[in-house]
Coordinates of C-alpha atoms and ligand atoms in Angstrom, one line a residue:
M1 CA -10.6 -23.2 23.6
R2 CA -7.0 -22.1 22.7
A3 CA -6.5 -22.5 19.1
T4 CA -3.6 -25.2 17.9
M5 CA -1.8 -22.9 15.2
M6 CA 1.9 -22.5 15.2
D7 CA 3.1 -18.7 15.1
Y8 CA 4.9 -18.6 11.8
P9 CA 5.9 -15.2 11.0
L10 CA 4.7 -13.7 7.6
T11 CA 8.0 -12.2 6.2
L12 CA 9.0 -11.8 2.6
T13 CA 12.3 -14.0 2.9
H14 CA 9.3 -16.7 2.3
Y15 CA 8.6 -15.3 -0.8
L16 CA 12.0 -14.8 -1.9
E17 CA 12.8 -18.6 -1.4
R18 CA 9.5 -19.6 -3.2
A19 CA 10.3 -17.7 -6.1
G20 CA 14.1 -19.5 -6.2
T21 CA 12.0 -23.1 -6.0
L22 CA 8.8 -23.2 -7.0
L23 CA 8.3 -20.6 -9.2
R24 CA 12.3 -20.7 -10.7
D25 CA 11.3 -20.9 -14.2
S26 CA 9.1 -17.8 -14.3
E27 CA 10.9 -14.4 -16.2
I28 CA 12.1 -10.7 -15.4
V29 CA 12.3 -9.0 -18.4
T30 CA 13.7 -5.8 -17.8
R31 CA 14.0 -3.3 -20.8
L32 CA 18.2 -2.1 -20.6
P33 CA 18.6 2.3 -21.4
D34 CA 19.9 1.2 -24.7
K35 CA 16.5 -0.6 -25.3
S36 CA 17.5 -4.3 -25.5
L37 CA 15.6 -6.4 -23.5
H38 CA 17.5 -8.0 -20.4
R39 CA 15.9 -12.1 -19.2
Y40 CA 16.6 -13.9 -16.4
L41 CA 14.2 -16.6 -15.0
Y42 CA 13.5 -16.4 -10.9
G43 CA 16.2 -19.3 -10.0
D44 CA 19.3 -16.8 -10.9
F45 CA 17.3 -13.7 -9.5
H46 CA 16.8 -15.7 -6.1
R47 CA 20.8 -16.1 -6.3
R48 CA 21.8 -12.6 -7.2
A49 CA 18.6 -11.3 -3.9
R50 CA 20.4 -13.7 -1.8
R51 CA 23.5 -13.0 -2.9
L52 CA 23.3 -9.1 -2.2
A53 CA 21.7 -10.0 1.1
S54 CA 24.8 -11.9 1.8
A55 CA 27.3 -8.9 0.5
L56 CA 25.0 -6.8 2.7
A57 CA 25.4 -8.1 6.2
R58 CA 29.1 -9.1 5.2
A59 CA 29.1 -5.5 4.6
G60 CA 28.1 -4.6 8.2
L61 CA 24.3 -4.0 7.5
K62 CA 22.2 -4.2 10.3
R63 CA 19.0 -5.4 11.2
G64 CA 16.6 -2.4 10.7
D65 CA 19.7 -0.1 8.7
P66 CA 18.5 1.1 5.7
V67 CA 19.6 0.7 1.9
A68 CA 18.6 3.5 -0.1
T69 CA 17.7 2.9 -4.1
M70 CA 18.0 5.9 -7.3
M71 CA 16.8 3.2 -9.9
W72 CA 14.9 3.1 -12.3
N73 CA 11.9 -0.3 -12.5
N74 CA 15.1 -2.5 -13.6
Y75 CA 16.1 -6.0 -12.7
P76 CA 18.7 -4.9 -10.4
H77 CA 16.1 -3.1 -8.2
E78 CA 13.6 -6.0 -8.3
E79 CA 16.9 -8.2 -6.4
C80 CA 17.3 -4.8 -4.0
Y81 CA 13.2 -5.1 -3.6
F82 CA 14.0 -9.0 -1.6
G83 CA 17.9 -8.6 -1.4
V84 CA 17.8 -5.8 1.3
P85 CA 14.8 -6.8 3.5
C86 CA 15.9 -10.2 3.4
A87 CA 19.7 -9.1 5.1
G88 CA 17.2 -7.8 7.7
G89 CA 18.2 -4.2 6.2
V90 CA 15.3 -1.2 5.1
L91 CA 14.6 -0.7 1.6
H92 CA 14.7 3.3 0.8
T93 CA 13.1 3.8 -2.5
L94 CA 14.1 7.5 -3.7
N95 CA 11.8 9.0 -5.3
F96 CA 14.6 10.7 -7.7
R97 CA 12.1 12.9 -9.8
L98 CA 12.1 14.9 -6.3
H99 CA 14.4 17.9 -6.3
P100 CA 17.9 17.6 -5.3
N101 CA 17.3 19.2 -1.9
D102 CA 14.5 17.4 -1.4
I103 CA 16.2 13.8 -1.8
A104 CA 18.9 15.1 0.1
Y105 CA 16.8 15.8 3.1
I106 CA 15.1 12.5 2.8
A107 CA 18.4 10.8 2.7
N108 CA 19.3 12.3 5.7
H109 CA 16.0 11.7 7.4
A110 CA 16.1 8.2 7.3
G111 CA 19.9 7.8 7.8
D112 CA 20.3 5.9 4.3
R113 CA 23.8 3.6 5.4
F114 CA 24.1 2.2 1.6
V115 CA 22.9 3.6 -1.8
I116 CA 22.6 1.9 -4.9
V117 CA 22.0 4.1 -7.7
D118 CA 21.6 3.2 -11.5
D119 CA 24.6 4.7 -13.9
V120 CA 22.0 6.9 -15.5
L121 CA 20.9 8.4 -13.0
L122 CA 24.8 9.4 -11.7
P123 CA 24.4 12.5 -13.1
L124 CA 21.5 13.7 -10.7
F125 CA 23.1 11.2 -7.9
E126 CA 25.9 13.5 -8.2
K127 CA 23.8 16.7 -7.5
V128 CA 23.2 14.9 -4.0
R129 CA 25.8 13.0 -2.9
P130 CA 27.7 16.9 -1.1
E131 CA 24.7 17.1 1.0
I132 CA 24.4 13.5 2.0
A133 CA 26.8 11.2 4.3
P134 CA 26.7 7.2 2.7
E135 CA 29.4 5.4 3.7
R136 CA 29.3 3.3 0.2
V137 CA 27.4 3.8 -2.9
F138 CA 26.9 1.2 -5.1
V139 CA 26.7 1.8 -9.2
V140 CA 24.4 -0.6 -11.2
A141 CA 26.0 -0.6 -14.4
L142 CA 23.3 -1.3 -16.9
S143 CA 24.3 0.8 -19.6
G144 CA 27.5 -0.7 -20.5
A145 CA 29.9 1.9 -19.7
P146 CA 32.4 1.1 -16.4
V147 CA 31.7 2.2 -13.4
P148 CA 33.3 5.7 -12.6
E149 CA 35.8 6.5 -10.7
G150 CA 34.8 7.3 -7.1
Y151 CA 31.8 4.7 -6.7
E152 CA 31.8 1.0 -6.6
S153 CA 30.1 -1.5 -8.6
Y154 CA 27.0 -3.3 -7.8
E155 CA 28.3 -6.5 -9.9
D156 CA 31.8 -6.3 -6.9
L157 CA 29.3 -5.8 -4.1
L158 CA 27.2 -9.0 -5.3
A159 CA 30.5 -11.2 -5.5
T160 CA 31.5 -10.8 -2.2
G161 CA 28.6 -12.4 -1.1
D162 CA 27.6 -16.4 -0.9
P163 CA 23.6 -16.9 -2.6
D164 CA 24.4 -19.7 0.5
D165 CA 24.7 -18.1 3.7
D166 CA 22.4 -18.5 5.8
L167 CA 19.5 -15.3 6.0
P168 CA 18.7 -13.5 9.1
T169 CA 14.9 -14.2 10.6
P170 CA 13.4 -11.3 10.6
D171 CA 10.4 -10.5 13.2
E172 CA 7.5 -10.3 11.0
R173 CA 7.1 -6.6 12.6
D174 CA 10.2 -5.3 11.1
A175 CA 10.9 -3.2 9.2
C176 CA 11.3 -3.8 5.5
G177 CA 11.1 -0.6 3.8
V178 CA 10.8 2.9 3.9
C179 CA 8.5 5.6 1.7
Y180 CA 8.4 9.3 2.2
T181 CA 5.7 10.9 0.6
S182 CA 5.3 12.6 -2.4
G183 CA 2.9 15.3 -0.4
T184 CA 2.9 19.0 -1.8
T185 CA 3.1 20.5 1.2
G186 CA 5.3 20.6 4.5
R187 CA 8.5 18.2 4.5
P188 CA 8.5 14.9 3.3
K189 CA 7.3 12.0 5.6
G190 CA 8.6 8.7 5.9
V191 CA 6.1 6.1 6.3
V192 CA 8.0 2.4 7.4
Y193 CA 6.4 -0.7 6.3
S194 CA 6.8 -4.1 8.0
H195 CA 7.1 -7.3 6.5
R196 CA 3.9 -8.3 7.9
A197 CA 2.3 -5.6 5.9
I198 CA 3.5 -6.3 2.5
V199 CA 3.3 -10.0 2.9
L200 CA -0.5 -9.4 4.0
H201 CA -1.1 -6.3 1.3
T202 CA 0.5 -9.2 -1.4
M203 CA -1.9 -11.8 -0.7
A204 CA -5.1 -9.1 -0.8
M205 CA -3.8 -8.1 -4.4
C206 CA -3.1 -11.5 -5.9
M207 CA -7.2 -12.4 -5.0
T208 CA -8.8 -12.8 -7.9
E209 CA -10.6 -9.9 -6.7
P210 CA -9.3 -7.2 -7.3
F211 CA -6.0 -7.8 -9.4
G212 CA -6.1 -11.4 -10.3
M213 CA -2.2 -11.9 -11.0
S214 CA -0.7 -15.5 -11.3
Q215 CA 1.4 -17.2 -13.6
H216 CA 0.0 -16.8 -16.3
D217 CA 0.2 -12.7 -16.4
S218 CA 3.1 -10.9 -17.8
V219 CA 3.3 -8.0 -15.2
M220 CA 4.6 -4.6 -16.1
P221 CA 4.9 -1.9 -13.1
V222 CA 5.1 1.5 -15.4
V223 CA 4.1 3.3 -11.8
P224 CA 8.2 3.5 -10.8
M225 CA 9.4 1.4 -8.0
F226 CA 10.0 4.2 -5.8
H227 CA 6.2 4.9 -5.7
A228 CA 4.8 3.5 -2.8
N229 CA 6.4 0.3 -3.1
G230 CA 5.7 0.3 -6.8
W231 CA 2.2 0.2 -5.7
G232 CA 3.1 -3.4 -4.2
L233 CA 3.3 -5.3 -7.5
P234 CA 6.8 -6.0 -7.5
F235 CA 6.2 -8.1 -4.4
A236 CA 2.7 -9.4 -5.6
A237 CA 3.8 -10.1 -9.5
A238 CA 7.4 -12.4 -7.7
A239 CA 4.6 -14.3 -4.9
A240 CA 2.5 -15.1 -8.1
G241 CA 5.1 -16.0 -10.0
A242 CA 4.2 -14.0 -13.2
R243 CA 6.9 -13.1 -15.7
I244 CA 7.4 -9.5 -14.7
V245 CA 8.4 -6.8 -17.0
L246 CA 10.5 -3.5 -16.1
P247 CA 10.0 -0.6 -18.6
G248 CA 13.4 1.2 -17.4
P249 CA 13.7 4.7 -18.5
H250 CA 11.2 4.0 -21.6
L251 CA 7.8 5.5 -20.4
D252 CA 6.1 7.3 -23.7
P253 CA 3.4 5.6 -24.8
V254 CA 5.2 4.2 -28.5
S255 CA 7.9 2.5 -26.3
L256 CA 5.9 1.1 -23.7
L257 CA 2.9 -0.3 -26.6
D258 CA 5.5 -2.2 -28.6
L259 CA 7.5 -3.5 -24.9
C260 CA 3.5 -4.4 -24.2
E261 CA 3.6 -6.0 -27.4
A262 CA 6.9 -7.9 -28.0
V263 CA 6.2 -9.7 -24.3
Q264 CA 2.5 -9.9 -24.3
V265 CA 1.8 -7.4 -21.1
T266 CA -1.5 -9.2 -19.2
F267 CA -1.5 -6.7 -16.5
A268 CA 0.1 -3.5 -16.0
A269 CA -0.8 -0.2 -13.6
G270 CA 0.3 3.3 -13.6
V271 CA -1.3 6.7 -13.2
P272 CA -3.7 8.4 -15.7
T273 CA -1.1 10.7 -17.7
I274 CA -0.2 7.6 -19.1
W275 CA -2.3 5.7 -19.8
N276 CA -3.8 9.4 -21.9
G277 CA -0.9 9.0 -23.8
I278 CA -1.3 5.0 -24.6
L279 CA -5.6 5.7 -25.5
Q280 CA -4.4 8.5 -27.6
A281 CA -1.6 6.9 -29.0
L282 CA -3.9 4.0 -29.8
D283 CA -6.9 6.3 -30.9
A284 CA -4.4 7.4 -33.4
E285 CA -3.2 3.5 -34.7
P286 CA -5.7 1.2 -33.8
E287 CA -4.2 -1.4 -36.2
R288 CA -0.6 -1.2 -35.2
W289 CA -0.4 -3.4 -32.3
S290 CA -1.6 -6.7 -31.5
L291 CA -1.7 -6.9 -27.9
D292 CA -2.8 -10.0 -25.1
L293 CA -6.7 -10.4 -25.3
R294 CA -6.6 -10.3 -21.9
F295 CA -4.7 -6.8 -20.9
R296 CA -5.9 -5.1 -18.1
T297 CA -4.7 -2.2 -16.6
A298 CA -5.0 -0.5 -12.9
V299 CA -5.3 2.8 -13.0
G300 CA -4.6 5.4 -10.1
G301 CA -2.5 7.7 -8.0
S302 CA -4.7 10.2 -9.3
A303 CA -9.0 9.8 -11.0
A304 CA -9.2 7.8 -13.8
S305 CA -12.1 9.2 -15.8
E306 CA -14.8 7.5 -17.0
A307 CA -14.1 8.5 -20.7
M308 CA -10.6 7.0 -20.4
I309 CA -12.1 4.0 -18.7
R310 CA -14.6 3.3 -22.2
G311 CA -11.7 4.6 -24.4
F312 CA -9.6 1.6 -23.2
D313 CA -12.8 -0.7 -23.6
R314 CA -13.1 0.3 -27.3
H315 CA -9.5 -1.5 -27.7
G316 CA -10.4 -4.5 -25.5
I317 CA -8.3 -3.6 -22.7
R318 CA -9.9 -3.2 -19.3
T319 CA -9.1 -0.8 -17.1
I320 CA -9.4 -1.4 -13.7
H321 CA -9.6 2.0 -10.8
A322 CA -7.5 2.0 -7.9
W323 CA -7.2 3.9 -5.3
G324 CA -4.8 4.4 -2.1
M325 CA -1.4 6.2 -0.8
T326 CA 1.6 6.0 0.5
E327 CA 0.2 5.4 3.8
M328 CA -1.6 2.8 2.9
T329 CA 1.2 0.1 1.2
P330 CA -1.3 1.9 -0.7
L331 CA -3.6 0.0 -2.0
G332 CA -7.0 0.4 -0.3
T333 CA -9.8 0.0 -3.2
A334 CA -10.4 -0.6 -6.0
A335 CA -13.4 -1.0 -9.0
L336 CA -14.7 -3.7 -9.9
L337 CA -18.5 -4.9 -10.7
K338 CA -20.2 -7.0 -8.3
A339 CA -21.5 -10.4 -9.2
T340 CA -25.1 -8.9 -9.0
M341 CA -24.3 -6.0 -11.4
Q342 CA -23.6 -7.5 -13.9
G343 CA -27.2 -7.2 -15.6
L344 CA -26.7 -3.5 -15.5
D345 CA -27.1 -1.0 -18.5
E346 CA -24.1 0.1 -20.1
D347 CA -23.9 3.6 -18.4
A348 CA -24.6 2.8 -14.7
A349 CA -22.0 -0.3 -14.9
Y350 CA -19.7 3.1 -16.1
G351 CA -21.1 5.3 -13.3
Y352 CA -19.6 2.4 -10.9
R353 CA -16.3 1.5 -12.8
A354 CA -15.3 5.2 -12.5
K355 CA -15.6 5.7 -8.8
Q356 CA -12.6 4.6 -7.4
G357 CA -14.5 0.9 -6.0
T358 CA -14.8 -1.0 -2.6
A359 CA -12.5 -1.6 -0.2
L360 CA -9.8 -4.4 -0.1
P361 CA -10.5 -7.1 3.1
F362 CA -8.8 -5.3 6.1
V363 CA -9.2 -2.4 5.0
D364 CA -11.6 -0.9 6.9
M365 CA -13.6 2.4 5.3
R366 CA -15.6 5.4 6.4
L367 CA -16.7 9.0 6.2
M368 CA -16.9 11.8 8.8
N369 CA -17.5 15.3 9.0
D370 CA -18.4 17.6 10.7
A371 CA -21.6 16.2 11.8
G372 CA -19.9 12.6 12.7
I373 CA -20.1 9.6 10.9
V374 CA -21.0 10.4 7.3
P375 CA -24.1 7.4 5.7
W376 CA -23.4 5.5 2.6
D377 CA -25.6 7.4 1.0
G378 CA -23.9 7.9 -2.5
E379 CA -24.0 11.6 -2.0
T380 CA -23.3 13.2 1.4
M381 CA -19.2 13.9 1.6
G382 CA -16.8 13.1 4.3
E383 CA -13.1 12.8 5.0
V384 CA -11.9 9.6 4.2
Q385 CA -10.5 7.8 6.9
V386 CA -9.3 4.0 6.9
R387 CA -7.4 1.1 9.4
G388 CA -6.2 -1.8 9.0
P389 CA -2.8 -4.0 9.1
W390 CA -1.0 -2.1 5.8
I391 CA -2.2 1.3 7.1
A392 CA 0.6 3.4 8.6
A393 CA 0.3 4.4 12.1
A394 CA 2.7 7.3 12.9
Y395 CA 5.8 8.8 10.8
H396 CA 9.5 8.0 10.6
D397 CA 10.8 10.2 13.4
S398 CA 8.2 13.2 13.2
G399 CA 7.7 13.9 17.1
E400 CA 4.4 14.0 17.2
L401 CA 1.2 12.3 15.0
G402 CA -0.4 15.8 14.5
D403 CA -4.0 15.6 13.5
K404 CA -3.5 13.1 10.6
W405 CA -4.7 10.2 13.2
T406 CA -8.1 10.3 15.0
D407 CA -8.0 10.3 19.0
D408 CA -9.7 6.4 17.8
G409 CA -6.7 5.4 15.8
W410 CA -8.0 5.9 12.2
L411 CA -5.7 7.6 9.5
R412 CA -7.4 10.9 8.0
T413 CA -6.6 10.1 4.5
G414 CA -7.5 14.0 3.2
D415 CA -9.7 12.4 0.6
V416 CA -12.9 14.0 0.8
A417 CA -15.6 11.2 -0.6
T418 CA -18.8 9.8 -0.9
I419 CA -19.8 6.5 -0.4
D420 CA -22.5 4.4 -1.8
A421 CA -24.9 2.3 -0.7
E422 CA -23.1 -0.4 -2.6
G423 CA -20.1 0.4 -0.8
Y424 CA -18.2 1.7 -3.7
M425 CA -15.8 5.4 -2.8
K426 CA -16.1 8.4 -5.1
I427 CA -13.5 10.1 -4.3
T428 CA -14.9 14.1 -5.0
D429 CA -11.6 15.8 -3.7
R430 CA -8.4 16.5 -2.0
T431 CA -9.7 18.8 1.0
K432 CA -7.4 20.9 0.3
D433 CA -8.7 21.0 -3.2
L434 CA -12.2 21.5 -2.5
I435 CA -14.0 24.6 -4.2
K436 CA -16.2 26.2 -1.3
S437 CA -18.9 28.5 -2.8
G438 CA -21.3 30.6 -1.4
G439 CA -20.8 27.8 1.8
E440 CA -21.4 25.1 -0.8
W441 CA -19.1 22.7 -1.9
I442 CA -18.2 21.9 -5.5
S443 CA -16.4 18.8 -6.8
S444 CA -13.2 19.4 -8.9
V445 CA -12.5 16.1 -9.7
D446 CA -16.4 15.8 -11.0
L447 CA -16.1 19.0 -13.4
E448 CA -12.2 17.2 -14.3
N449 CA -13.4 14.0 -15.7
A450 CA -16.3 15.6 -17.5
L451 CA -14.1 17.7 -19.3
M452 CA -12.1 15.0 -20.2
G453 CA -14.6 13.3 -21.6
H454 CA -14.7 16.0 -24.1
P455 CA -13.1 14.8 -27.2
S456 CA -10.8 17.7 -27.8
V457 CA -9.6 17.7 -24.1
S458 CA -6.7 16.0 -23.6
E459 CA -6.2 17.1 -19.9
A460 CA -8.0 18.9 -17.0
A461 CA -7.5 20.5 -13.8
V462 CA -10.2 22.4 -12.1
I463 CA -9.0 25.1 -9.2
A464 CA -10.8 27.3 -6.5
A465 CA -9.8 30.9 -7.7
R466 CA -11.3 33.8 -5.4
H467 CA -14.2 35.7 -6.1
E468 CA -15.6 38.8 -4.0
K469 CA -18.9 37.4 -3.5
W470 CA -18.6 33.7 -3.4
D471 CA -15.3 33.2 -1.9
E472 CA -14.3 30.8 -4.1
R473 CA -15.7 29.9 -7.9
P474 CA -14.0 27.0 -10.1
L475 CA -11.6 27.5 -12.7
A476 CA -10.9 25.0 -15.2
V477 CA -7.4 25.4 -16.9
I478 CA -7.4 23.1 -20.1
V479 CA -4.7 21.5 -22.6
L480 CA -5.9 20.6 -25.3
K481 CA -5.3 18.0 -27.7
D482 CA -2.7 18.3 -29.9
G483 CA -5.1 19.6 -33.5
A484 CA -8.1 20.0 -31.3
E485 CA -9.6 23.1 -31.1
A486 CA -12.4 24.4 -28.2
D487 CA -13.1 27.5 -26.8
A488 CA -14.5 28.5 -23.4
D489 CA -18.2 28.3 -24.8
A490 CA -18.0 24.7 -25.8
L491 CA -16.6 23.2 -22.7
Q492 CA -19.4 25.3 -20.8
S493 CA -21.9 23.8 -23.2
H494 CA -20.2 20.3 -23.0
L495 CA -20.5 20.4 -18.9
A496 CA -24.2 22.2 -18.4
A497 CA -25.8 18.9 -20.0
G498 CA -24.7 17.7 -16.5
F499 CA -24.3 19.9 -13.7
A500 CA -26.1 22.3 -11.4
K501 CA -25.6 26.2 -13.5
W502 CA -24.1 27.0 -10.2
W503 CA -21.0 24.5 -10.2
L504 CA -20.1 25.2 -13.8
P505 CA -16.9 27.3 -14.0
D506 CA -16.9 30.6 -14.5
D507 CA -13.8 30.8 -17.0
Y508 CA -11.3 29.1 -18.7
V509 CA -7.7 29.1 -18.6
F510 CA -6.1 27.4 -22.0
V511 CA -2.6 26.2 -21.4
D512 CA 0.3 23.5 -22.9
E513 CA 1.1 21.7 -20.1
I514 CA -0.5 21.5 -16.7
P515 CA 2.5 21.0 -13.7
R516 CA 2.5 18.2 -12.3
T517 CA 4.2 16.4 -8.5
S518 CA 6.8 14.0 -9.0
T519 CA 4.7 10.9 -9.3
G520 CA 2.6 13.3 -12.0
K521 CA -0.3 13.9 -9.9
F522 CA -1.7 17.8 -11.5
L523 CA 0.1 20.3 -8.9
K524 CA -2.8 21.9 -8.1
S525 CA -0.9 24.4 -5.7
A526 CA 1.1 25.5 -9.0
L527 CA -2.1 26.7 -11.0
R528 CA -3.8 28.3 -8.2
E529 CA -0.5 30.3 -7.3
R530 CA -1.1 31.7 -11.1
F531 CA -4.2 31.7 -11.8
E532 CA -6.3 32.0 -8.5
G533 CA -7.1 36.2 -8.6
L534 CA -7.4 35.7 -12.6
L535 CA -11.6 36.3 -11.6
V536 CA -10.9 39.1 -9.4
E537 CA -8.9 41.2 -11.4
G538 CA -9.7 39.5 -14.5
S539 CA -13.2 39.9 -14.7
G540 CA -13.2 43.4 -12.1
G541 CA -14.2 42.1 -8.9
G542 CA -17.3 39.0 -10.2
Ligands
AMP1 P1 0.6 9.5 -3.1 O1 0.8 8.8 -1.4 O2 1.7 9.5 -3.3 O3 0.2 7.9 -3.7 O4 -0.8 9.8 -2.9 C1 -2.1 9.3 -2.6 C2 -3.0 10.3 -2.8 O5 -3.2 10.4 -3.7 C3 -4.3 9.9 -2.1 O6 -4.5 10.2 -0.7 C4 -5.1 10.7 -3.4 O7 -5.7 11.6 -2.9 C5 -4.5 10.6 -4.0 N1 -4.8 9.1 -5.5 C6 -4.7 8.1 -5.0 N2 -5.7 7.1 -6.4 C7 -6.5 8.3 -7.0 C8 -7.6 8.0 -7.3 N3 -7.8 6.4 -7.9 N4 -9.0 8.7 -7.7 C9 -8.0 10.1 -7.0 N5 -7.0 10.3 -6.3 C10 -6.4 9.6 -6.6

């Protein structure tokens, strides 16, 4: 028997049209650079995104041409998220926190034809502009100042388009977006997404589990829209018809909490650094904000500690720990308790919620080590390998595949983890961050999470320091909370309760801040450069 279904293409055009018809009264709220709120409805957004698509096509954009954005999270960026792919183009969201040389490399490597840039980011763009050769640059004037000479205006571009023009019908396998990895080694690499990949990823995100987004939600991506498709939220929230809340450049804890209160955000997503700051602000003034009772957050990008998850629960905010990567569009797992786990005691339940969680539908996952496939016993570590319809099979124009993909077609994530009998993955390290002491692995992430559970510790990064006898030993780099005190002995006894003696750090270094990558992860390579010799030199050869 043969299937009798239509071969209907899975493209973003469908979501855009739906936004303009069935969902036209949903709202998009943006916090502008002057902190005022810009509000409009999906109906307006739909017309403007179509206008943009038409204007780009009239300006000569061809199928598969990249259009770069250098923008904060704001409504014109949301228009680009749909307008560019629906014109047949490829949205290239530039990570403006990178060094200008890297931004230029990425823009040139992608071959960006047009660039759309926020006026408040022009000083940065000016540093990149001499190194790149886009045909046209359009400026979004959000700050109220006129568009400077030498640039075209985004609004003028829109005026050249007609929202009633026919949109092209892309193939579902056509490219619609590209993000470059924020890896800390080697040149950045481009991951090119297809309409089909984003559509399926969107469907998975909107399921009741993991995130259950709906028209009743107000969804705020704190994660920048340049980081791995803004974790899929600008698509998923629009598909669900949720109110979309875009915080613009104001990402300090108090500004974010004020915005959450003002528009009653129910779902927000970002890296642990952001949430750590927010938790400290809430702890300091628990009565100051009155937040929506349904407020929940997706935290990922690096590990969320159990202490943070417990801390937010005290304020009635539910943390959903999630894991993914640019190569995975990005979502791979989320940590929700299974129905059968509702009766677990509190500690066990938190244990599961602090893991990175179980795989989404259509994400196949396995762990591999030197002996082959690792059993799901919650103890044996292996490298996480994945495959699925929204997982990259290659990098853009990078020649060969290198060792990033296995011979049988799985993506090697570079993350080391255990998976337990219930299927919950727990990341223990990046392959390159593992600490090998006397031939045995020590998980820096476990130690970091435990240290961040100490009441005086704001942040902790544990790195491998060179050691003459053991090759490598853990060294903890600590940032204390403002006004808090704790010395190495106090931290060591805090850890001693939960870890084997040989796992305990050999030394503690106290610093004002931990250097970060452009997407907010600990930049451990910089810490290693600075401190890896400490045990050898500092302890007389240990
Ligand atoms: P990126 O492509 O920049 O999003 O980085 C992806 C990498 O971030 C993953 O391979 C992990 O190493 C790390 N990562 C993402 N989410 C988590 C998480 N919840 N816990 C620990 N590491 C994470």
